[in-house]
C-alpha cells in the first residue's frame, strides 16, 4: 500500500498472490475445515467470518479455490465457491482472507473483455489496476443526488424523441426472447454520446457473448467500452459478482466526472442467480419461487446507478426478460416499480418487420417531462394518441367495416399511421441525434398536412 492506504498499480494476478499471502500469515481469524458439501453449498466449521468475506479452500492436489461466505448457522459457516468445487475433500482447510471482496478498477479496462472477477477473457495483456473498490459500493445520500435535467443521446430515433432518457436515469428494457434487445443494446453502445459504456452480459449463452462483441458491438463500439461477460454456465455467485463488478467499474468512471452508460443484459439473470444462492442456503421461496432476499437485492444494485454529487453520472439500461411475454412476471413487476421508466418490445411489431419493435403505448420515461421542451411533449402526446386510436380500431379498419368520414379522429389516425410506423423503424447501422430525431417527429405532422 502507499501512504494513502491504497494499493499500488498492479495486476489481478498480483492481487490474488497478495490475498493468498495475507491468508497464510493472518492470525486474526482461525482456519477452519470443510465438513459437508450439499449442492452448491459448502459447510465449514472452526472459522468465524462475516457475510461477504472471502476465503481460500485447499484441494487434494494442493491448489486453492476461492469462496465467499453466504450465511451461517451457529458454528456452521456456509460458503459458495466462485468457480468449481472439483478437488475438494472432507476436512479440507479453509483459510480466511480476513477481508470482504473488492474489485480492481482502472482506465486500462477500456476496450477489454473481462469475466465476473475482473480477469481478462480476450487475448490481451494482464490489465493494470489503478485502485480497488468494494464489491457492494458505497451508499449515496438521497439528498446529494443531482436532479436529472439533461437528456442523453443514445442514437435511437424513437427513444431520443418519444422516450427521452436523461443523464443518470435508470430504465428497463422489457422483452421476450428473440425480439432484438441485444441488437438494440449494441446500437446504443456505438451511437451514444456517453464517455464510457459498460456492457454486462450476465447469464446469457456463451455463443452470444462472442457474437455480440464481434457482430453487434464491433470495433467502433469497443474502443470506449468495457464488456463484463459471465455466461450461463458459470457459478451463480460469479453471475451475481459480474453484475456488481460492472456497476463498480461504472462508479469508478462516474467519480472521475465522466458520463457513463451502463447496459446490463439481463437483470432477470442476476435475480435468478441470487435465487439459486438463497435457496441453496435454505431461504424459503415466496413469490413464484423467488425468496424475499431477491427483491431486496434488486434495488440495492440499481440504486448504485444515477447521479451523485459530482459532475459524473451513470445512466443505466437493464434488460428484463419477460418469459412468455408475461408483463406480470414477479421480476418484471419489481423492476418496473424501482426503475425510472421502461421500454417494452412487442412481439407483434417484431413479427410484422418493425425494428426496433418498441411498443410506444406500453413504454414510458418518467423523467422526460423534466428534460424536454413543451413543443416536443405536445408532439409526443399527439403521436401516442394517433397510434393508440389506430390500434384500438385496427380490426374494424382492416376488415373494411369502418367507413371513411364516420369519425374525423379515426380518419386522421388512418391517414398518419404509415408515417408513425415509419418513424419507429430504424436501420441498425444508422444513428439519429436528439435534435434530428425531434425534427423528424415534427415533420410527421407537417408532411401529412401538406398531402
Tab-separated table of C-alpha atoms in Angstrom:
chain	number	residue	atom	x	y	z
A	1	UNK	CA	0.000	0.000	0.000
A	2	UNK	CA	1.023	3.615	-0.477
A	3	UNK	CA	0.969	6.400	2.121
A	4	UNK	CA	-2.740	6.991	1.462
A	5	UNK	CA	-3.708	3.416	2.235
A	6	UNK	CA	-4.390	2.429	-1.392
A	7	UNK	CA	-2.900	-0.460	-3.312
A	8	UNK	CA	-0.254	0.492	-5.833
A	9	UNK	CA	-0.868	-0.168	-9.502
A	10	UNK	CA	-0.700	-3.910	-10.077
A	11	UNK	CA	-2.387	-6.702	-11.989
A	12	UNK	CA	-5.162	-9.069	-10.955
A	13	UNK	CA	-2.615	-11.873	-10.583
A	14	UNK	CA	-0.508	-9.752	-8.218
A	15	UNK	CA	-3.558	-9.029	-6.100
A	16	UNK	CA	-4.532	-12.716	-5.860
A	17	UNK	CA	-0.997	-13.578	-4.710
A	18	UNK	CA	-1.240	-10.764	-2.158
A	19	UNK	CA	-4.517	-12.182	-0.824
A	20	UNK	CA	-3.071	-15.696	-0.556
A	21	UNK	CA	-0.059	-14.445	1.375
A	22	UNK	CA	-2.336	-12.497	3.679
A	23	UNK	CA	-4.443	-15.614	4.263
A	24	UNK	CA	-1.361	-17.617	5.217
A	25	UNK	CA	0.126	-15.051	7.600
A	26	UNK	CA	-3.011	-13.640	9.213
A	27	UNK	CA	-3.533	-14.561	12.866
A	28	UNK	CA	-6.806	-12.685	13.337
A	29	UNK	CA	-9.158	-15.392	12.057
A	30	UNK	CA	-8.535	-19.077	12.675
A	31	UNK	CA	-8.504	-21.645	9.895
A	32	UNK	CA	-11.480	-23.952	9.548
A	33	UNK	CA	-12.296	-27.250	7.860
A	34	UNK	CA	-14.880	-28.419	5.358
A	35	UNK	CA	-17.446	-30.701	6.987
A	36	UNK	CA	-20.126	-31.107	4.362
A	37	UNK	CA	-20.958	-30.248	0.742
A	38	UNK	CA	-24.601	-30.241	-0.359
A	39	UNK	CA	-25.429	-28.987	-3.838
A	40	UNK	CA	-23.842	-25.560	-4.286
A	41	UNK	CA	-23.168	-25.003	-0.578
A	42	UNK	CA	-20.050	-25.891	1.408
A	43	UNK	CA	-20.454	-26.181	5.170
A	44	UNK	CA	-17.339	-25.343	7.173
A	45	UNK	CA	-16.601	-25.313	10.907
A	46	UNK	CA	-13.929	-23.687	13.054
A	47	UNK	CA	-13.815	-20.374	11.198
A	48	UNK	CA	-15.791	-17.257	12.066
A	49	UNK	CA	-16.165	-14.874	9.138
A	50	UNK	CA	-18.618	-12.148	8.228
A	51	UNK	CA	-21.144	-12.314	5.387
A	52	UNK	CA	-19.476	-11.357	2.114
A	53	UNK	CA	-15.909	-12.093	3.218
A	54	UNK	CA	-13.678	-14.338	1.103
A	55	UNK	CA	-11.638	-17.447	1.884
A	56	UNK	CA	-9.433	-20.000	0.120
A	57	UNK	CA	-10.229	-23.724	0.143
A	58	UNK	CA	-7.396	-26.252	-0.236
A	59	UNK	CA	-7.902	-29.107	-2.704
A	60	UNK	CA	-6.363	-32.570	-2.638
A	61	UNK	CA	-3.982	-31.581	-5.454
A	62	UNK	CA	-2.557	-28.653	-3.474
A	63	UNK	CA	-4.456	-25.926	-5.318
A	64	UNK	CA	-6.803	-23.381	-3.768
A	65	UNK	CA	-10.391	-22.454	-4.637
A	66	UNK	CA	-11.789	-19.044	-3.771
A	67	UNK	CA	-15.157	-18.977	-1.979
A	68	UNK	CA	-17.420	-16.424	-0.331
A	69	UNK	CA	-19.368	-16.540	2.931
A	70	UNK	CA	-23.089	-16.501	2.117
A	71	UNK	CA	-24.550	-17.456	5.515
A	72	UNK	CA	-24.047	-19.206	8.830
A	73	UNK	CA	-25.950	-21.162	11.492
A	74	UNK	CA	-24.495	-21.424	14.991
A	75	UNK	CA	-20.999	-22.863	14.452
A	76	UNK	CA	-21.504	-23.734	10.762
A	77	UNK	CA	-20.398	-21.287	8.079
A	78	UNK	CA	-21.954	-21.590	4.611
A	79	UNK	CA	-19.599	-20.984	1.698
A	80	UNK	CA	-20.149	-20.834	-2.046
A	81	UNK	CA	-17.236	-21.223	-4.476
A	82	UNK	CA	-16.593	-18.656	-7.169
A	83	UNK	CA	-15.619	-21.239	-9.771
A	84	UNK	CA	-15.826	-25.003	-9.185
A	85	UNK	CA	-15.764	-27.477	-6.289
A	86	UNK	CA	-13.684	-30.089	-8.088
A	87	UNK	CA	-10.834	-31.430	-5.953
A	88	UNK	CA	-12.297	-30.624	-2.521
A	89	UNK	CA	-12.060	-33.335	0.169
A	90	UNK	CA	-13.594	-33.866	3.616
A	91	UNK	CA	-11.708	-31.804	6.216
A	92	UNK	CA	-10.053	-29.646	3.534
A	93	UNK	CA	-8.617	-26.483	5.094
A	94	UNK	CA	-10.475	-23.175	4.892
A	95	UNK	CA	-8.157	-20.156	5.030
A	96	UNK	CA	-9.971	-16.871	5.656
A	97	UNK	CA	-8.743	-13.835	3.725
A	98	UNK	CA	-9.994	-11.636	6.573
A	99	UNK	CA	-11.491	-9.099	4.174
A	100	UNK	CA	-14.575	-8.530	2.048
A	101	UNK	CA	-14.373	-8.927	-1.699
A	102	UNK	CA	-13.187	-5.911	-3.679
A	103	UNK	CA	-12.680	-5.377	-7.377
A	104	UNK	CA	-9.804	-3.841	-9.272
A	105	UNK	CA	-10.676	-0.867	-11.491
A	106	UNK	CA	-8.768	1.433	-13.818
A	107	UNK	CA	-8.570	3.237	-17.151
A	108	UNK	CA	-6.846	0.228	-18.737
A	109	UNK	CA	-10.108	-1.736	-18.705
A	110	UNK	CA	-11.385	0.304	-21.663
A	111	UNK	CA	-11.634	-1.809	-24.798
A	112	UNK	CA	-11.281	-5.083	-22.863
A	113	UNK	CA	-13.493	-8.095	-22.158
A	114	UNK	CA	-13.371	-9.453	-18.589
A	115	UNK	CA	-15.108	-12.119	-16.522
A	116	UNK	CA	-17.055	-11.716	-13.278
A	117	UNK	CA	-13.830	-11.473	-11.253
A	118	UNK	CA	-12.112	-8.879	-13.435
A	119	UNK	CA	-9.820	-11.350	-15.222
A	120	UNK	CA	-9.306	-10.747	-18.971
A	121	UNK	CA	-11.184	-13.057	-21.341
A	122	UNK	CA	-9.696	-11.631	-24.523
A	123	UNK	CA	-6.189	-12.342	-25.786
A	124	UNK	CA	-4.719	-9.103	-24.473
A	125	UNK	CA	-2.193	-8.496	-21.718
A	126	UNK	CA	-2.967	-8.534	-17.987
A	127	UNK	CA	-4.923	-5.427	-17.061
A	128	UNK	CA	-3.118	-2.901	-14.818
A	129	UNK	CA	-5.245	-1.835	-11.843
A	130	UNK	CA	-5.337	1.721	-10.513
A	131	UNK	CA	-7.448	1.157	-7.408
A	132	UNK	CA	-9.663	-1.319	-5.555
A	133	UNK	CA	-13.283	-0.667	-4.690
A	134	UNK	CA	-15.739	-2.664	-2.532
A	135	UNK	CA	-17.991	-5.134	-4.299
A	136	UNK	CA	-21.202	-3.617	-2.933
A	137	UNK	CA	-20.243	0.014	-3.467
A	138	UNK	CA	-20.928	2.889	-1.109
A	139	UNK	CA	-24.477	4.151	-0.499
A	140	UNK	CA	-25.394	7.553	-1.928
A	141	UNK	CA	-27.218	10.045	0.277
A	142	UNK	CA	-30.558	10.659	-1.498
A	143	UNK	CA	-30.237	14.393	-0.855
A	144	UNK	CA	-26.840	14.512	-2.566
A	145	UNK	CA	-28.162	13.166	-5.862
A	146	UNK	CA	-28.308	15.750	-8.618
A	147	UNK	CA	-31.628	16.368	-10.339
A	148	UNK	CA	-31.832	14.745	-13.781
A	149	UNK	CA	-32.143	17.711	-16.137
A	150	UNK	CA	-30.140	16.789	-19.251
A	151	UNK	CA	-31.069	14.308	-22.000
A	152	UNK	CA	-28.628	11.601	-23.047
A	153	UNK	CA	-28.351	10.988	-26.786
A	154	UNK	CA	-28.406	7.214	-27.414
A	155	UNK	CA	-28.650	7.425	-31.219
A	156	UNK	CA	-32.062	5.703	-31.384
A	157	UNK	CA	-34.636	7.926	-33.080
A	158	UNK	CA	-37.738	6.756	-31.244
A	159	UNK	CA	-36.024	6.789	-27.830
A	160	UNK	CA	-34.425	10.216	-28.274
A	161	UNK	CA	-37.773	11.781	-29.186
A	162	UNK	CA	-40.674	9.805	-27.681
A	163	UNK	CA	-38.929	8.151	-24.698
A	164	UNK	CA	-36.139	10.603	-23.930
A	165	UNK	CA	-33.600	9.252	-21.442
A	166	UNK	CA	-31.894	11.651	-19.017
A	167	UNK	CA	-28.317	11.530	-17.752
A	168	UNK	CA	-28.435	9.444	-14.583
A	169	UNK	CA	-31.742	7.727	-15.323
A	170	UNK	CA	-32.319	4.005	-14.688
A	171	UNK	CA	-34.607	2.429	-17.270
A	172	UNK	CA	-35.717	-1.114	-18.059
A	173	UNK	CA	-35.808	-2.771	-21.484
A	174	UNK	CA	-38.575	-5.367	-21.173
A	175	UNK	CA	-38.649	-8.058	-23.839
A	176	UNK	CA	-39.301	-11.702	-24.518
A	177	UNK	CA	-36.749	-13.846	-26.299
A	178	UNK	CA	-35.789	-13.085	-29.897
A	179	UNK	CA	-37.167	-9.538	-30.107
A	180	UNK	CA	-33.861	-7.777	-30.814
A	181	UNK	CA	-32.910	-6.405	-27.413
A	182	UNK	CA	-29.229	-7.347	-27.889
A	183	UNK	CA	-29.088	-5.587	-31.256
A	184	UNK	CA	-30.729	-2.518	-29.717
A	185	UNK	CA	-28.139	-2.549	-26.917
A	186	UNK	CA	-25.328	-2.773	-29.472
A	187	UNK	CA	-26.715	0.232	-31.352
A	188	UNK	CA	-26.846	2.308	-28.177
A	189	UNK	CA	-23.279	1.283	-27.332
A	190	UNK	CA	-21.989	2.519	-30.701
A	191	UNK	CA	-24.147	5.618	-31.102
A	192	UNK	CA	-24.367	7.077	-27.583
A	193	UNK	CA	-22.678	10.343	-26.633
A	194	UNK	CA	-21.618	8.892	-23.263
A	195	UNK	CA	-17.886	8.989	-22.444
A	196	UNK	CA	-17.711	5.353	-21.278
A	197	UNK	CA	-20.003	2.384	-21.933
A	198	UNK	CA	-20.081	-0.637	-19.607
A	199	UNK	CA	-21.770	-3.715	-21.088
A	200	UNK	CA	-22.611	-6.507	-18.640
A	201	UNK	CA	-23.662	-9.813	-20.242
A	202	UNK	CA	-24.960	-11.732	-17.235
A	203	UNK	CA	-26.158	-15.324	-17.560
A	204	UNK	CA	-26.525	-15.320	-21.347
A	205	UNK	CA	-25.486	-18.097	-23.723
A	206	UNK	CA	-21.723	-18.304	-24.274
A	207	UNK	CA	-22.198	-18.222	-28.040
A	208	UNK	CA	-23.964	-14.860	-27.782
A	209	UNK	CA	-21.027	-13.232	-25.998
A	210	UNK	CA	-18.615	-13.556	-28.923
A	211	UNK	CA	-21.402	-12.799	-31.397
A	212	UNK	CA	-22.368	-9.613	-29.569
A	213	UNK	CA	-18.779	-8.351	-29.345
A	214	UNK	CA	-17.795	-9.078	-32.950
A	215	UNK	CA	-21.016	-8.567	-34.912
A	216	UNK	CA	-23.223	-6.267	-32.854
A	217	UNK	CA	-20.690	-4.136	-30.987
A	218	UNK	CA	-17.814	-4.194	-33.457
A	219	UNK	CA	-14.507	-2.335	-33.299
A	220	UNK	CA	-16.288	1.024	-33.369
A	221	UNK	CA	-18.238	0.281	-30.214
A	222	UNK	CA	-15.384	-1.408	-28.324
A	223	UNK	CA	-12.937	1.493	-28.192
A	224	UNK	CA	-14.823	3.256	-25.386
A	225	UNK	CA	-16.485	0.169	-23.904
A	226	UNK	CA	-15.801	-2.440	-21.243
A	227	UNK	CA	-17.564	-5.802	-21.555
A	228	UNK	CA	-18.163	-7.925	-18.452
A	229	UNK	CA	-19.116	-11.385	-19.714
A	230	UNK	CA	-20.421	-14.027	-17.292
A	231	UNK	CA	-22.136	-16.800	-19.318
A	232	UNK	CA	-24.895	-19.078	-18.053
A	233	UNK	CA	-22.520	-21.980	-17.292
A	234	UNK	CA	-20.657	-20.091	-14.538
A	235	UNK	CA	-21.433	-20.450	-10.843
A	236	UNK	CA	-24.334	-18.291	-9.585
A	237	UNK	CA	-22.013	-16.368	-7.266
A	238	UNK	CA	-19.896	-15.253	-10.216
A	239	UNK	CA	-23.005	-14.146	-12.119
A	240	UNK	CA	-24.043	-12.008	-9.177
A	241	UNK	CA	-20.495	-10.670	-8.831
A	242	UNK	CA	-20.405	-9.879	-12.560
A	243	UNK	CA	-23.353	-7.518	-12.230
A	244	UNK	CA	-21.762	-5.898	-9.186
A	245	UNK	CA	-18.379	-5.616	-10.924
A	246	UNK	CA	-19.923	-3.823	-13.911
A	247	UNK	CA	-21.611	-1.386	-11.537
A	248	UNK	CA	-18.384	-0.893	-9.575
A	249	UNK	CA	-16.450	-0.010	-12.748
A	250	UNK	CA	-19.247	2.385	-13.740
A	251	UNK	CA	-18.978	4.050	-10.309
A	252	UNK	CA	-15.215	4.455	-10.777
A	253	UNK	CA	-15.623	6.379	-14.041
A	254	UNK	CA	-18.574	8.367	-12.685
A	255	UNK	CA	-16.493	9.520	-9.718
A	256	UNK	CA	-13.907	10.745	-12.229
A	257	UNK	CA	-16.558	13.099	-13.649
A	258	UNK	CA	-17.439	11.115	-16.783
A	259	UNK	CA	-20.805	10.290	-18.342
A	260	UNK	CA	-21.241	6.520	-18.131
A	261	UNK	CA	-23.822	4.355	-19.909
A	262	UNK	CA	-24.315	1.017	-18.137
A	263	UNK	CA	-26.073	-1.677	-20.207
A	264	UNK	CA	-26.902	-4.855	-18.295
A	265	UNK	CA	-28.288	-7.926	-20.044
A	266	UNK	CA	-30.013	-9.090	-18.039
A	267	UNK	CA	-31.397	-8.082	-14.662
A	268	UNK	CA	-33.523	-11.233	-14.741
A	269	UNK	CA	-30.445	-13.492	-14.872
A	270	UNK	CA	-28.991	-11.596	-11.914
A	271	UNK	CA	-32.192	-12.244	-9.963
A	272	UNK	CA	-32.174	-15.918	-10.935
A	273	UNK	CA	-28.564	-16.315	-9.777
A	274	UNK	CA	-29.453	-14.629	-6.484
A	275	UNK	CA	-32.387	-17.035	-6.179
A	276	UNK	CA	-30.078	-20.045	-6.630
A	277	UNK	CA	-27.842	-18.789	-3.818
A	278	UNK	CA	-30.724	-18.015	-1.459
A	279	UNK	CA	-32.477	-21.345	-1.999
A	280	UNK	CA	-29.198	-23.231	-1.568
A	281	UNK	CA	-28.697	-21.846	1.947
A	282	UNK	CA	-32.262	-22.723	2.923
A	283	UNK	CA	-34.218	-19.494	2.450
A	284	UNK	CA	-37.881	-20.348	1.779
A	285	UNK	CA	-39.323	-19.364	-1.607
A	286	UNK	CA	-42.049	-16.730	-1.710
A	287	UNK	CA	-43.317	-15.267	-4.998
A	288	UNK	CA	-43.193	-17.846	-7.819
A	289	UNK	CA	-40.111	-19.495	-6.341
A	290	UNK	CA	-38.195	-16.275	-5.622
A	291	UNK	CA	-37.106	-15.809	-1.965
A	292	UNK	CA	-37.650	-12.380	-0.353
A	293	UNK	CA	-33.909	-11.579	-0.434
A	294	UNK	CA	-34.021	-11.425	-4.252
A	295	UNK	CA	-36.440	-8.493	-4.144
A	296	UNK	CA	-34.180	-6.643	-1.700
A	297	UNK	CA	-31.068	-7.340	-3.841
A	298	UNK	CA	-32.578	-5.716	-6.957
A	299	UNK	CA	-32.933	-2.163	-5.578
A	300	UNK	CA	-29.527	-2.417	-3.886
A	301	UNK	CA	-27.985	-2.992	-7.313
A	302	UNK	CA	-29.906	-0.453	-9.397
A	303	UNK	CA	-29.763	2.329	-6.772
A	304	UNK	CA	-25.983	2.420	-7.223
A	305	UNK	CA	-26.529	3.969	-10.670
A	306	UNK	CA	-27.622	7.554	-11.228
A	307	UNK	CA	-26.161	10.964	-10.454
A	308	UNK	CA	-24.043	11.654	-7.379
A	309	UNK	CA	-22.794	14.986	-6.031
A	310	UNK	CA	-20.063	15.365	-8.678
A	311	UNK	CA	-20.237	16.041	-12.398
A	312	UNK	CA	-20.309	12.388	-13.449
A	313	UNK	CA	-23.372	10.210	-13.974
A	314	UNK	CA	-24.372	6.590	-14.577
A	315	UNK	CA	-27.267	6.151	-16.978
A	316	UNK	CA	-28.316	2.523	-16.664
A	317	UNK	CA	-30.411	0.397	-19.007
A	318	UNK	CA	-31.324	-3.034	-17.663
A	319	UNK	CA	-32.869	-5.671	-19.898
A	320	UNK	CA	-35.605	-7.646	-18.176
A	321	UNK	CA	-36.635	-10.962	-19.703
A	322	UNK	CA	-40.421	-11.266	-19.838
A	323	UNK	CA	-40.671	-15.035	-20.212
A	324	UNK	CA	-43.601	-15.901	-22.459
A	325	UNK	CA	-44.036	-12.120	-22.910
A	326	UNK	CA	-45.557	-12.082	-19.414
A	327	UNK	CA	-45.500	-8.476	-18.231
A	328	UNK	CA	-46.735	-9.554	-14.770
A	329	UNK	CA	-43.746	-11.802	-14.021
A	330	UNK	CA	-42.523	-11.004	-10.457
A	331	UNK	CA	-39.118	-9.753	-11.640
A	332	UNK	CA	-40.721	-7.673	-14.406
A	333	UNK	CA	-43.163	-6.196	-11.902
A	334	UNK	CA	-40.445	-5.498	-9.321
A	335	UNK	CA	-38.158	-3.881	-11.913
A	336	UNK	CA	-40.971	-1.692	-13.221
A	337	UNK	CA	-41.507	-0.352	-9.693
A	338	UNK	CA	-37.868	0.510	-8.875
A	339	UNK	CA	-36.724	1.902	-12.249
A	340	UNK	CA	-37.276	5.361	-13.729
A	341	UNK	CA	-39.128	4.108	-16.771
A	342	UNK	CA	-39.447	1.138	-19.082
A	343	UNK	CA	-39.209	0.372	-22.798
A	344	UNK	CA	-41.313	-2.596	-23.883
A	345	UNK	CA	-40.539	-4.575	-27.042
A	346	UNK	CA	-43.560	-6.004	-28.860
A	347	UNK	CA	-43.599	-9.461	-30.459
A	348	UNK	CA	-46.437	-8.411	-32.764
A	349	UNK	CA	-44.411	-5.482	-34.099
A	350	UNK	CA	-41.306	-7.632	-34.460
A	351	UNK	CA	-43.223	-10.250	-36.457
A	352	UNK	CA	-44.549	-7.504	-38.745
A	353	UNK	CA	-40.969	-6.445	-39.587
A	354	UNK	CA	-40.679	-3.321	-37.441
A	355	UNK	CA	-37.270	-2.754	-35.804
A	356	UNK	CA	-36.786	-1.643	-33.130
A	357	UNK	CA	-40.076	-3.277	-32.125
A	358	UNK	CA	-40.825	-0.735	-29.370
A	359	UNK	CA	-44.388	-0.666	-28.083
A	360	UNK	CA	-44.809	3.089	-27.614
A	361	UNK	CA	-48.142	2.764	-25.803
A	362	UNK	CA	-46.699	0.438	-23.141
A	363	UNK	CA	-43.417	2.350	-22.696
A	364	UNK	CA	-42.655	5.442	-20.629
A	365	UNK	CA	-39.753	7.605	-19.458
A	366	UNK	CA	-40.582	9.046	-16.043
A	367	UNK	CA	-38.118	11.936	-16.267
A	368	UNK	CA	-38.995	13.040	-19.803
A	369	UNK	CA	-41.287	15.877	-18.674
A	370	UNK	CA	-38.329	17.495	-16.895
A	371	UNK	CA	-35.793	17.358	-19.734
A	372	UNK	CA	-37.641	18.206	-22.965
A	373	UNK	CA	-39.381	21.360	-24.155
A	374	UNK	CA	-43.138	21.908	-24.258
A	375	UNK	CA	-43.372	21.589	-28.049
A	376	UNK	CA	-41.737	18.147	-28.025
A	377	UNK	CA	-44.074	16.970	-25.264
A	378	UNK	CA	-47.093	18.077	-27.284
A	379	UNK	CA	-45.820	16.238	-30.371
A	380	UNK	CA	-45.208	13.079	-28.305
A	381	UNK	CA	-48.712	13.245	-26.859
A	382	UNK	CA	-50.174	13.658	-30.348
A	383	UNK	CA	-48.098	10.711	-31.626
A	384	UNK	CA	-49.317	8.460	-28.808
A	385	UNK	CA	-52.950	9.499	-29.284
A	386	UNK	CA	-52.945	8.711	-33.014
A	387	UNK	CA	-51.138	5.393	-32.559
A	388	UNK	CA	-53.492	4.309	-29.773
A	389	UNK	CA	-56.567	5.346	-31.761
A	390	UNK	CA	-55.479	3.315	-34.790
A	391	UNK	CA	-54.574	0.215	-32.767
A	392	UNK	CA	-57.866	0.385	-30.872
A	393	UNK	CA	-59.884	0.257	-34.116
A	394	UNK	CA	-57.385	-1.803	-36.125
A	395	UNK	CA	-59.645	-4.837	-36.573
A	396	UNK	CA	-62.556	-2.740	-37.816
A	397	UNK	CA	-60.269	-0.859	-40.213
A	398	UNK	CA	-58.549	-3.962	-41.609
A	399	UNK	CA	-61.850	-5.796	-42.152
A	400	UNK	CA	-63.173	-2.859	-44.165
A	401	UNK	CA	-66.096	-2.305	-41.809
A	402	UNK	CA	-65.124	1.274	-40.987
A	403	UNK	CA	-66.369	3.881	-43.465
A	404	UNK	CA	-64.232	6.964	-44.093
A	405	UNK	CA	-65.789	10.123	-42.696
A	406	UNK	CA	-67.600	8.401	-39.828
A	407	UNK	CA	-65.155	9.752	-37.233
A	408	UNK	CA	-62.649	12.533	-38.057
A	409	UNK	CA	-60.260	11.391	-35.301
A	410	UNK	CA	-60.104	7.845	-36.736
A	411	UNK	CA	-59.680	9.269	-40.235
A	412	UNK	CA	-56.661	11.237	-39.008
A	413	UNK	CA	-55.176	8.132	-37.366
A	414	UNK	CA	-55.587	6.094	-40.574
A	415	UNK	CA	-54.022	8.883	-42.638
A	416	UNK	CA	-50.935	9.268	-40.455
A	417	UNK	CA	-50.396	5.653	-39.341
A	418	UNK	CA	-47.832	4.862	-42.103
A	419	UNK	CA	-45.783	7.892	-41.025
A	420	UNK	CA	-45.929	6.796	-37.370
A	421	UNK	CA	-44.665	3.283	-38.106
A	422	UNK	CA	-42.000	4.559	-40.484
A	423	UNK	CA	-40.765	6.894	-37.750
A	424	UNK	CA	-40.329	3.964	-35.335
A	425	UNK	CA	-38.276	1.986	-37.871
A	426	UNK	CA	-34.501	2.451	-37.885
A	427	UNK	CA	-31.652	0.664	-39.619
A	428	UNK	CA	-29.198	-0.880	-37.136
A	429	UNK	CA	-26.256	0.897	-38.837
A	430	UNK	CA	-27.818	4.365	-38.835
A	431	UNK	CA	-27.713	6.820	-35.933
A	432	UNK	CA	-30.033	9.759	-35.259
A	433	UNK	CA	-29.069	12.612	-32.950
A	434	UNK	CA	-31.563	14.033	-30.441
A	435	UNK	CA	-32.089	17.226	-32.468
A	436	UNK	CA	-32.536	15.304	-35.721
A	437	UNK	CA	-34.953	12.869	-34.061
A	438	UNK	CA	-37.175	15.694	-32.810
A	439	UNK	CA	-37.132	17.395	-36.211
A	440	UNK	CA	-38.259	14.169	-37.890
A	441	UNK	CA	-41.022	13.831	-35.298
A	442	UNK	CA	-42.257	17.311	-36.148
A	443	UNK	CA	-42.048	16.553	-39.877
A	444	UNK	CA	-44.570	13.709	-39.472
A	445	UNK	CA	-47.402	16.140	-38.887
A	446	UNK	CA	-46.130	18.819	-41.270
A	447	UNK	CA	-45.729	16.309	-44.146
A	448	UNK	CA	-49.122	14.721	-43.565
A	449	UNK	CA	-50.830	18.122	-43.532
A	450	UNK	CA	-49.282	19.062	-46.878
A	451	UNK	CA	-50.576	15.930	-48.642
